Amino acid sequence: MKSVSQSFEAASIQPAARNVNDFSAPAEWRSPVIGLCVFAGYYLGAKLGFALTFGPYPVSVLWPPNSILVAALLLTPPRIWWFILLAAFPAHCATQLQSHVPPLMILCWFISNCSEALIGAGLTRYLVRGPIQFTSLRNAGIFCLCVVFTGPFLSSFLDAAFVRWNAWGGGTYWELIRIRFFSNALAALIVVPLIVTWATNGIRVVRRAGRACLLEACVLLLGLLSVSFVVSYKFAPQADSAFLFLTLPFLLWAAVRFGSLGTSTALSIVGFLAIWSGSHGHGPFSGGTAEQNTLSIQIFLIVLSIPMLFLAAVIEERATGENERRESESRFRIVADSAPVLIWMSGVDKLCTFFNKPWLEFTGRSLEQEMGNGWVEGVHPDDLQRCLKIYSEAFDAREAFVMQYRLRRYDGEHRWISDQGVARYDSNGKFSGYIGSCVDVTDLINKDEALREFEERVVLAAEATHHGVWELDTTTNELWMSDKARALFQIDPEARLDMAIVERRVHPDDRALRESAIKQAIETEGDYAIEYRVLLPDGNLRWISGRGRCVTGKHGKGKRLIGVSVDITQQKEAQDLFRLAAEGSHLGVWHWDEVAKTLTWDGATRDMFGVSADAEITIDTFYRALHPDDAERVKQTWLQALELRLPYQIEFRTQRTDGTVRWVDARGQGYYDESGKALWMTGVLFDITDRKEAEFQAQQNREELSHLSRVAAMGELTASIAHELNQPLSGITSNAAAGQRFIDRGKVDLRELHDLLGDIVADGRRAGDVIRGIQSMVKKDVSAHRQTNLNDIVSSVVRMVKPNAMLHSCELGTFLDPDIPTVEGDPVQLQQVLLNLIINAFDAMHATPLSRRKVVIATERAADGVTRVSVRDYGVGIPEEVRERLFEQFFTTKAKGLGMGLSIVRSIVESHGGTIAAENADGGGARFQFSLPACAKASAV
């Protein structure tokens, strides 16, 4: 029941939720409806005023029409007041004509009534700044001053003057003023609040009120009517005047529970009943003359009404303030609980009175645990005293504060919190405590610490490599330089820095270049890299390489230029010396700037490529000068060197505009920034045309010598070749003779004849293979490399030398690894290698007993991804004094040897990317073995 009545009270004392001028009628009918209401109200008010007149006294106790007109003006905007007055005029004329009042007096009274309404309503609207609401003591005071006192008081002078001027009625001028003033003032106290409160708030409050509140209002109404009826009708004029205040408890009830709406309603009930009973000769106000009774009841009701209106306004103001405070606190709690920060509040005793939901969720504690000083239990012990000191000092000084401390989270981890607090005050400016917000800044602090550590490491690393680090704030022009940077420019460690100090150190011829590079980097928020000279105070001239980058803070604010400087004087001097040395040794020097995409050649390089001294050099100039067969290979090598940060080294041909082809050897080294981005590449060129021509001639000589070696080997294998050819030729002869005999007998077995012819074809092919093998060994042809299985090479050579082995009474053995990978090579040249080694093995065993003469050829896959082939004999071995010279040209241990066989073998093996070696084997004899790299695909498998 209590909560229901409180809600009704809260609803009844709220300001009007809608505009008081917002009527339900359509816009085009709104003004006529208002005019009609004013007309009806004014007319009925006049009738009621006549009815409440003490006869034969000519003046009503209260005159409602004026108050009705004031209420209408207070409820409507001033722009339509003329229409309100115009609507009231017919009603005024109608009532006055019925009372036989002369027309001139009717007009004069309307003028005085309008004056009272305009004065009261105009002053009230001006001071209140809008429609009046009886919800504050200030509004109630303005209403009593303007509507109850000023309007009736000033208009009474005009009203009395009109009466005396028209000689209408009796009484002196001052008597008329007194009579009119009290009548109009009482009407303003009773009628205006009743109309305004019900028009602005009454209907809405009744609709929203609960059943209990309506029941309470009904009980109050019945009680007030009953007591008022008893006091007004049953008590005689001689009764104790204290009985007049029996209605006061009900008026207080109405003021406390229902505010200005209930008070205005209760006062109107008490007032109208008292006036009605007195005008009909009943109650305590009927014992004297009509004038005395009128004055008594007016004074009583005025004295009763004013305090009640003020009391109701005070109660409503406090209730409104309390509701607003509760709503504000409710909104604050909702906002605080939904805010992504931790919020707290404390009172004037420094003890905390509120923590929002995120705080409680962060700490994992209840509100009761955190209240007061309970929150300090979660502060890290190392931070507690400092935290309390900052809080207490700021609290005593009523100053804002910001502090950081570690607060224990629900999982036990202490997190860094940034706490910002400010003093708070109530609406009257009285200090109410502090309010603060906290943010978890652990990640930010960790990032800051990591950033500081990183910056320290960068500075240390830069200084370890003799780089000076500096930073420029482009907004404040403040410059910071590391110790190494200060040393580079010979600036005192304690001196205050700005860009002007550094600019004075820069060589005058290089200042414009440096300023332009820095300005462009700042404007474009990009990088710059330049080399410039500085003139130091000690008189030395030094070369500086400067690199910088412009970095911008969030939202484009806080531009900073960060850079490094390094002394490159020695590098510059070395470059000059190198250029001089290059010019003296006919080397070509070139430089490629990857950032600017520019290529620079010296005079020697231009001569090598056949480019004139005044021609512009670009990367396309270089590409056009390449031989078409080498262009793509050079481009790929160039790009690979830049991307993989590898040294650039390649031999290629150039083709001049006159068609001349030259061979060059190009070498270069790239330079990169900290991120690995290529900056530039510098290198040299050698003209190796003469060397290449000599190598080509030597290659031709080697191939000619290799051919002669193969022919010589074929000469040594004459017996073996004859044996190889004799077998298939003998088979062909025998099979042909057998076929003739079958034909001569006349009995031909076609199947047997077919078999004989098949054997003849097979033997012919075998003989052809032997002849083609000999041709391939002795012909002069360009080598053709392809994937080759060394097991096949060994097998073919063994078949070739097998007859020769028999002639030397030598046993041939093989140990072939079936899993060896293929190699990239020329099969003919590889056969020549094996053939030479096997023939040498035969020759090495001429003094070896027949039972021990044996040659073993083996293949195997080595652990390093190569294929190894070995030829082992059981001869006398290799003397130590000749082992180092075995593969030299024209060195031999044979009486009739030329000394070219093993040299050719080594040349062939090395041309295939392999190696060859010789050693004495365990158990006697020697072992020659060579290794070849496996094919890329094969090694991958």
JSON list of N, CA, C and O in Angstrom, two decimals, residues 573-612:
[
{"chain": "A", "resi": 573, "resn": "GLU", "atom": "N", "xyz": [86.86, 7.97, -48.96]},
{"chain": "A", "resi": 573, "resn": "GLU", "atom": "CA", "xyz": [88.26, 7.98, -49.38]},
{"chain": "A", "resi": 573, "resn": "GLU", "atom": "C", "xyz": [88.62, 6.69, -50.08]},
{"chain": "A", "resi": 573, "resn": "GLU", "atom": "O", "xyz": [89.36, 6.69, -51.08]},
{"chain": "A", "resi": 574, "resn": "ALA", "atom": "N", "xyz": [88.10, 5.57, -49.54]},
{"chain": "A", "resi": 574, "resn": "ALA", "atom": "CA", "xyz": [88.37, 4.28, -50.17]},
{"chain": "A", "resi": 574, "resn": "ALA", "atom": "C", "xyz": [87.75, 4.22, -51.57]},
{"chain": "A", "resi": 574, "resn": "ALA", "atom": "O", "xyz": [88.34, 3.65, -52.50]},
{"chain": "A", "resi": 575, "resn": "GLN", "atom": "N", "xyz": [86.55, 4.78, -51.72]},
{"chain": "A", "resi": 575, "resn": "GLN", "atom": "CA", "xyz": [85.93, 4.80, -53.04]},
{"chain": "A", "resi": 575, "resn": "GLN", "atom": "C", "xyz": [86.75, 5.61, -54.04]},
{"chain": "A", "resi": 575, "resn": "GLN", "atom": "O", "xyz": [86.91, 5.22, -55.20]},
{"chain": "A", "resi": 576, "resn": "ASP", "atom": "N", "xyz": [87.27, 6.74, -53.56]},
{"chain": "A", "resi": 576, "resn": "ASP", "atom": "CA", "xyz": [88.10, 7.54, -54.45]},
{"chain": "A", "resi": 576, "resn": "ASP", "atom": "C", "xyz": [89.36, 6.80, -54.86]},
{"chain": "A", "resi": 576, "resn": "ASP", "atom": "O", "xyz": [89.76, 6.81, -56.04]},
{"chain": "A", "resi": 577, "resn": "LEU", "atom": "N", "xyz": [89.99, 6.14, -53.88]},
{"chain": "A", "resi": 577, "resn": "LEU", "atom": "CA", "xyz": [91.18, 5.35, -54.20]},
{"chain": "A", "resi": 577, "resn": "LEU", "atom": "C", "xyz": [90.83, 4.22, -55.14]},
{"chain": "A", "resi": 577, "resn": "LEU", "atom": "O", "xyz": [91.59, 3.90, -56.08]},
{"chain": "A", "resi": 578, "resn": "PHE", "atom": "N", "xyz": [89.70, 3.58, -54.88]},
{"chain": "A", "resi": 578, "resn": "PHE", "atom": "CA", "xyz": [89.29, 2.48, -55.74]},
{"chain": "A", "resi": 578, "resn": "PHE", "atom": "C", "xyz": [89.02, 2.96, -57.16]},
{"chain": "A", "resi": 578, "resn": "PHE", "atom": "O", "xyz": [89.37, 2.29, -58.14]},
{"chain": "A", "resi": 579, "resn": "ARG", "atom": "N", "xyz": [88.41, 4.13, -57.28]},
{"chain": "A", "resi": 579, "resn": "ARG", "atom": "CA", "xyz": [88.13, 4.67, -58.62]},
{"chain": "A", "resi": 579, "resn": "ARG", "atom": "C", "xyz": [89.43, 4.96, -59.36]},
{"chain": "A", "resi": 579, "resn": "ARG", "atom": "O", "xyz": [89.57, 4.66, -60.56]},
{"chain": "A", "resi": 580, "resn": "LEU", "atom": "N", "xyz": [90.40, 5.52, -58.62]},
{"chain": "A", "resi": 580, "resn": "LEU", "atom": "CA", "xyz": [91.69, 5.77, -59.25]},
{"chain": "A", "resi": 580, "resn": "LEU", "atom": "C", "xyz": [92.37, 4.48, -59.66]},
{"chain": "A", "resi": 580, "resn": "LEU", "atom": "O", "xyz": [92.95, 4.37, -60.76]},
{"chain": "A", "resi": 581, "resn": "ALA", "atom": "N", "xyz": [92.30, 3.46, -58.76]},
{"chain": "A", "resi": 581, "resn": "ALA", "atom": "CA", "xyz": [92.91, 2.17, -59.09]},
{"chain": "A", "resi": 581, "resn": "ALA", "atom": "C", "xyz": [92.21, 1.52, -60.27]},
{"chain": "A", "resi": 581, "resn": "ALA", "atom": "O", "xyz": [92.84, 0.90, -61.13]},
{"chain": "A", "resi": 582, "resn": "ALA", "atom": "N", "xyz": [90.88, 1.68, -60.31]},
{"chain": "A", "resi": 582, "resn": "ALA", "atom": "CA", "xyz": [90.13, 1.07, -61.41]},
{"chain": "A", "resi": 582, "resn": "ALA", "atom": "C", "xyz": [90.49, 1.72, -62.73]},
{"chain": "A", "resi": 582, "resn": "ALA", "atom": "O", "xyz": [90.64, 1.05, -63.75]},
{"chain": "A", "resi": 583, "resn": "GLU", "atom": "N", "xyz": [90.62, 3.05, -62.70]},
{"chain": "A", "resi": 583, "resn": "GLU", "atom": "CA", "xyz": [90.98, 3.73, -63.93]},
{"chain": "A", "resi": 583, "resn": "GLU", "atom": "C", "xyz": [92.39, 3.33, -64.39]},
{"chain": "A", "resi": 583, "resn": "GLU", "atom": "O", "xyz": [92.65, 3.19, -65.58]},
{"chain": "A", "resi": 584, "resn": "GLY", "atom": "N", "xyz": [93.28, 3.10, -63.41]},
{"chain": "A", "resi": 584, "resn": "GLY", "atom": "CA", "xyz": [94.62, 2.71, -63.77]},
{"chain": "A", "resi": 584, "resn": "GLY", "atom": "C", "xyz": [94.73, 1.27, -64.25]},
{"chain": "A", "resi": 584, "resn": "GLY", "atom": "O", "xyz": [95.64, 0.92, -65.00]},
{"chain": "A", "resi": 585, "resn": "SER", "atom": "N", "xyz": [93.82, 0.40, -63.82]},
{"chain": "A", "resi": 585, "resn": "SER", "atom": "CA", "xyz": [93.88, -1.02, -64.20]},
{"chain": "A", "resi": 585, "resn": "SER", "atom": "C", "xyz": [92.84, -1.38, -65.24]},
{"chain": "A", "resi": 585, "resn": "SER", "atom": "O", "xyz": [92.57, -2.56, -65.47]},
{"chain": "A", "resi": 586, "resn": "HIS", "atom": "N", "xyz": [92.23, -0.37, -65.86]},
{"chain": "A", "resi": 586, "resn": "HIS", "atom": "CA", "xyz": [91.24, -0.58, -66.94]},
{"chain": "A", "resi": 586, "resn": "HIS", "atom": "C", "xyz": [90.02, -1.37, -66.45]},
{"chain": "A", "resi": 586, "resn": "HIS", "atom": "O", "xyz": [89.46, -2.17, -67.18]},
{"chain": "A", "resi": 587, "resn": "LEU", "atom": "N", "xyz": [89.66, -1.16, -65.21]},
{"chain": "A", "resi": 587, "resn": "LEU", "atom": "CA", "xyz": [88.42, -1.75, -64.68]},
{"chain": "A", "resi": 587, "resn": "LEU", "atom": "C", "xyz": [87.27, -0.78, -64.91]},
{"chain": "A", "resi": 587, "resn": "LEU", "atom": "O", "xyz": [87.44, 0.44, -64.87]},
{"chain": "A", "resi": 588, "resn": "GLY", "atom": "N", "xyz": [86.12, -1.33, -65.16]},
{"chain": "A", "resi": 588, "resn": "GLY", "atom": "CA", "xyz": [84.92, -0.51, -65.25]},
{"chain": "A", "resi": 588, "resn": "GLY", "atom": "C", "xyz": [84.19, -0.49, -63.92]},
{"chain": "A", "resi": 588, "resn": "GLY", "atom": "O", "xyz": [84.01, -1.53, -63.29]},
{"chain": "A", "resi": 589, "resn": "VAL", "atom": "N", "xyz": [83.79, 0.69, -63.45]},
{"chain": "A", "resi": 589, "resn": "VAL", "atom": "CA", "xyz": [83.07, 0.83, -62.17]},
{"chain": "A", "resi": 589, "resn": "VAL", "atom": "C", "xyz": [81.64, 1.26, -62.46]},
{"chain": "A", "resi": 589, "resn": "VAL", "atom": "O", "xyz": [81.40, 2.16, -63.27]},
{"chain": "A", "resi": 590, "resn": "TRP", "atom": "N", "xyz": [80.70, 0.63, -61.79]},
{"chain": "A", "resi": 590, "resn": "TRP", "atom": "CA", "xyz": [79.28, 0.97, -61.96]},
{"chain": "A", "resi": 590, "resn": "TRP", "atom": "C", "xyz": [78.60, 1.04, -60.61]},
{"chain": "A", "resi": 590, "resn": "TRP", "atom": "O", "xyz": [79.07, 0.44, -59.63]},
{"chain": "A", "resi": 591, "resn": "HIS", "atom": "N", "xyz": [77.49, 1.77, -60.57]},
{"chain": "A", "resi": 591, "resn": "HIS", "atom": "CA", "xyz": [76.73, 1.95, -59.32]},
{"chain": "A", "resi": 591, "resn": "HIS", "atom": "C", "xyz": [75.24, 2.00, -59.66]},
{"chain": "A", "resi": 591, "resn": "HIS", "atom": "O", "xyz": [74.81, 2.76, -60.52]},
{"chain": "A", "resi": 592, "resn": "TRP", "atom": "N", "xyz": [74.47, 1.18, -58.96]},
{"chain": "A", "resi": 592, "resn": "TRP", "atom": "CA", "xyz": [73.01, 1.14, -59.13]},
{"chain": "A", "resi": 592, "resn": "TRP", "atom": "C", "xyz": [72.33, 1.59, -57.84]},
{"chain": "A", "resi": 592, "resn": "TRP", "atom": "O", "xyz": [72.57, 1.02, -56.78]},
{"chain": "A", "resi": 593, "resn": "ASP", "atom": "N", "xyz": [71.48, 2.63, -57.93]},
{"chain": "A", "resi": 593, "resn": "ASP", "atom": "CA", "xyz": [70.70, 3.14, -56.80]},
{"chain": "A", "resi": 593, "resn": "ASP", "atom": "C", "xyz": [69.30, 2.53, -56.89]},
{"chain": "A", "resi": 593, "resn": "ASP", "atom": "O", "xyz": [68.50, 2.89, -57.75]},
{"chain": "A", "resi": 594, "resn": "GLU", "atom": "N", "xyz": [69.02, 1.59, -55.97]},
{"chain": "A", "resi": 594, "resn": "GLU", "atom": "CA", "xyz": [67.74, 0.87, -56.01]},
{"chain": "A", "resi": 594, "resn": "GLU", "atom": "C", "xyz": [66.58, 1.78, -55.63]},
{"chain": "A", "resi": 594, "resn": "GLU", "atom": "O", "xyz": [65.45, 1.60, -56.10]},
{"chain": "A", "resi": 595, "resn": "VAL", "atom": "N", "xyz": [66.84, 2.78, -54.79]},
{"chain": "A", "resi": 595, "resn": "VAL", "atom": "CA", "xyz": [65.77, 3.69, -54.36]},
{"chain": "A", "resi": 595, "resn": "VAL", "atom": "C", "xyz": [65.40, 4.64, -55.49]},
{"chain": "A", "resi": 595, "resn": "VAL", "atom": "O", "xyz": [64.23, 4.80, -55.84]},
{"chain": "A", "resi": 596, "resn": "ALA", "atom": "N", "xyz": [66.42, 5.27, -56.09]},
{"chain": "A", "resi": 596, "resn": "ALA", "atom": "CA", "xyz": [66.16, 6.22, -57.17]},
{"chain": "A", "resi": 596, "resn": "ALA", "atom": "C", "xyz": [66.06, 5.57, -58.54]},
{"chain": "A", "resi": 596, "resn": "ALA", "atom": "O", "xyz": [65.68, 6.23, -59.51]},
{"chain": "A", "resi": 597, "resn": "LYS", "atom": "N", "xyz": [66.40, 4.27, -58.62]},
{"chain": "A", "resi": 597, "resn": "LYS", "atom": "CA", "xyz": [66.37, 3.53, -59.89]},
{"chain": "A", "resi": 597, "resn": "LYS", "atom": "C", "xyz": [67.28, 4.20, -60.94]},
{"chain": "A", "resi": 597, "resn": "LYS", "atom": "O", "xyz": [66.88, 4.40, -62.09]},
{"chain": "A", "resi": 598, "resn": "THR", "atom": "N", "xyz": [68.49, 4.56, -60.52]},
{"chain": "A", "resi": 598, "resn": "THR", "atom": "CA", "xyz": [69.45, 5.19, -61.44]},
{"chain": "A", "resi": 598, "resn": "THR", "atom": "C", "xyz": [70.70, 4.34, -61.53]},
{"chain": "A", "resi": 598, "resn": "THR", "atom": "O", "xyz": [71.14, 3.73, -60.55]},
{"chain": "A", "resi": 599, "resn": "LEU", "atom": "N", "xyz": [71.30, 4.33, -62.72]},
{"chain": "A", "resi": 599, "resn": "LEU", "atom": "CA", "xyz": [72.51, 3.55, -63.00]},
{"chain": "A", "resi": 599, "resn": "LEU", "atom": "C", "xyz": [73.61, 4.51, -63.42]},
{"chain": "A", "resi": 599, "resn": "LEU", "atom": "O", "xyz": [73.39, 5.40, -64.25]},
{"chain": "A", "resi": 600, "resn": "THR", "atom": "N", "xyz": [74.81, 4.33, -62.84]},
{"chain": "A", "resi": 600, "resn": "THR", "atom": "CA", "xyz": [75.95, 5.19, -63.14]},
{"chain": "A", "resi": 600, "resn": "THR", "atom": "C", "xyz": [77.11, 4.34, -63.65]},
{"chain": "A", "resi": 600, "resn": "THR", "atom": "O", "xyz": [77.44, 3.31, -63.04]},
{"chain": "A", "resi": 601, "resn": "TRP", "atom": "N", "xyz": [77.72, 4.76, -64.76]},
{"chain": "A", "resi": 601, "resn": "TRP", "atom": "CA", "xyz": [78.90, 4.09, -65.35]},
{"chain": "A", "resi": 601, "resn": "TRP", "atom": "C", "xyz": [80.05, 5.08, -65.41]},
{"chain": "A", "resi": 601, "resn": "TRP", "atom": "O", "xyz": [79.86, 6.28, -65.70]},
{"chain": "A", "resi": 602, "resn": "ASP", "atom": "N", "xyz": [81.27, 4.56, -65.21]},
{"chain": "A", "resi": 602, "resn": "ASP", "atom": "CA", "xyz": [82.43, 5.39, -65.46]},
{"chain": "A", "resi": 602, "resn": "ASP", "atom": "C", "xyz": [82.84, 5.25, -66.93]},
{"chain": "A", "resi": 602, "resn": "ASP", "atom": "O", "xyz": [82.19, 4.54, -67.73]},
{"chain": "A", "resi": 603, "resn": "GLY", "atom": "N", "xyz": [83.93, 5.93, -67.31]},
{"chain": "A", "resi": 603, "resn": "GLY", "atom": "CA", "xyz": [84.34, 5.92, -68.71]},
{"chain": "A", "resi": 603, "resn": "GLY", "atom": "C", "xyz": [84.71, 4.54, -69.21]},
{"chain": "A", "resi": 603, "resn": "GLY", "atom": "O", "xyz": [84.37, 4.17, -70.36]},
{"chain": "A", "resi": 604, "resn": "ALA", "atom": "N", "xyz": [85.40, 3.74, -68.38]},
{"chain": "A", "resi": 604, "resn": "ALA", "atom": "CA", "xyz": [85.82, 2.41, -68.82]},
{"chain": "A", "resi": 604, "resn": "ALA", "atom": "C", "xyz": [84.61, 1.52, -69.10]},
{"chain": "A", "resi": 604, "resn": "ALA", "atom": "O", "xyz": [84.60, 0.72, -70.05]},
{"chain": "A", "resi": 605, "resn": "THR", "atom": "N", "xyz": [83.58, 1.63, -68.25]},
{"chain": "A", "resi": 605, "resn": "THR", "atom": "CA", "xyz": [82.38, 0.82, -68.46]},
{"chain": "A", "resi": 605, "resn": "THR", "atom": "C", "xyz": [81.67, 1.23, -69.75]},
{"chain": "A", "resi": 605, "resn": "THR", "atom": "O", "xyz": [81.18, 0.38, -70.50]},
{"chain": "A", "resi": 606, "resn": "ARG", "atom": "N", "xyz": [81.62, 2.53, -70.00]},
{"chain": "A", "resi": 606, "resn": "ARG", "atom": "CA", "xyz": [81.00, 3.00, -71.25]},
{"chain": "A", "resi": 606, "resn": "ARG", "atom": "C", "xyz": [81.75, 2.43, -72.47]},
{"chain": "A", "resi": 606, "resn": "ARG", "atom": "O", "xyz": [81.12, 2.04, -73.46]},
{"chain": "A", "resi": 607, "resn": "ASP", "atom": "N", "xyz": [83.10, 2.38, -72.39]},
{"chain": "A", "resi": 607, "resn": "ASP", "atom": "CA", "xyz": [83.88, 1.82, -73.50]},
{"chain": "A", "resi": 607, "resn": "ASP", "atom": "C", "xyz": [83.56, 0.36, -73.71]},
{"chain": "A", "resi": 607, "resn": "ASP", "atom": "O", "xyz": [83.46, -0.11, -74.86]},
{"chain": "A", "resi": 608, "resn": "MET", "atom": "N", "xyz": [83.42, -0.40, -72.61]},
{"chain": "A", "resi": 608, "resn": "MET", "atom": "CA", "xyz": [83.13, -1.82, -72.75]},
{"chain": "A", "resi": 608, "resn": "MET", "atom": "C", "xyz": [81.79, -2.07, -73.44]},
{"chain": "A", "resi": 608, "resn": "MET", "atom": "O", "xyz": [81.64, -3.03, -74.20]},
{"chain": "A", "resi": 609, "resn": "PHE", "atom": "N", "xyz": [80.82, -1.20, -73.17]},
{"chain": "A", "resi": 609, "resn": "PHE", "atom": "CA", "xyz": [79.50, -1.39, -73.75]},
{"chain": "A", "resi": 609, "resn": "PHE", "atom": "C", "xyz": [79.31, -0.57, -75.03]},
{"chain": "A", "resi": 609, "resn": "PHE", "atom": "O", "xyz": [78.22, -0.60, -75.62]},
{"chain": "A", "resi": 610, "resn": "GLY", "atom": "N", "xyz": [80.31, 0.18, -75.42]},
{"chain": "A", "resi": 610, "resn": "GLY", "atom": "CA", "xyz": [80.22, 0.97, -76.64]},
{"chain": "A", "resi": 610, "resn": "GLY", "atom": "C", "xyz": [79.24, 2.11, -76.54]},
{"chain": "A", "resi": 610, "resn": "GLY", "atom": "O", "xyz": [78.54, 2.44, -77.50]},
{"chain": "A", "resi": 611, "resn": "VAL", "atom": "N", "xyz": [79.18, 2.77, -75.35]},
{"chain": "A", "resi": 611, "resn": "VAL", "atom": "CA", "xyz": [78.27, 3.89, -75.13]},
{"chain": "A", "resi": 611, "resn": "VAL", "atom": "C", "xyz": [79.10, 5.16, -75.05]},
{"chain": "A", "resi": 611, "resn": "VAL", "atom": "O", "xyz": [80.15, 5.20, -74.38]},
{"chain": "A", "resi": 612, "resn": "SER", "atom": "N", "xyz": [78.65, 6.23, -75.70]},
{"chain": "A", "resi": 612, "resn": "SER", "atom": "CA", "xyz": [79.38, 7.48, -75.73]},
{"chain": "A", "resi": 612, "resn": "SER", "atom": "C", "xyz": [79.42, 8.14, -74.36]},
{"chain": "A", "resi": 612, "resn": "SER", "atom": "O", "xyz": [78.60, 7.84, -73.48]}
]
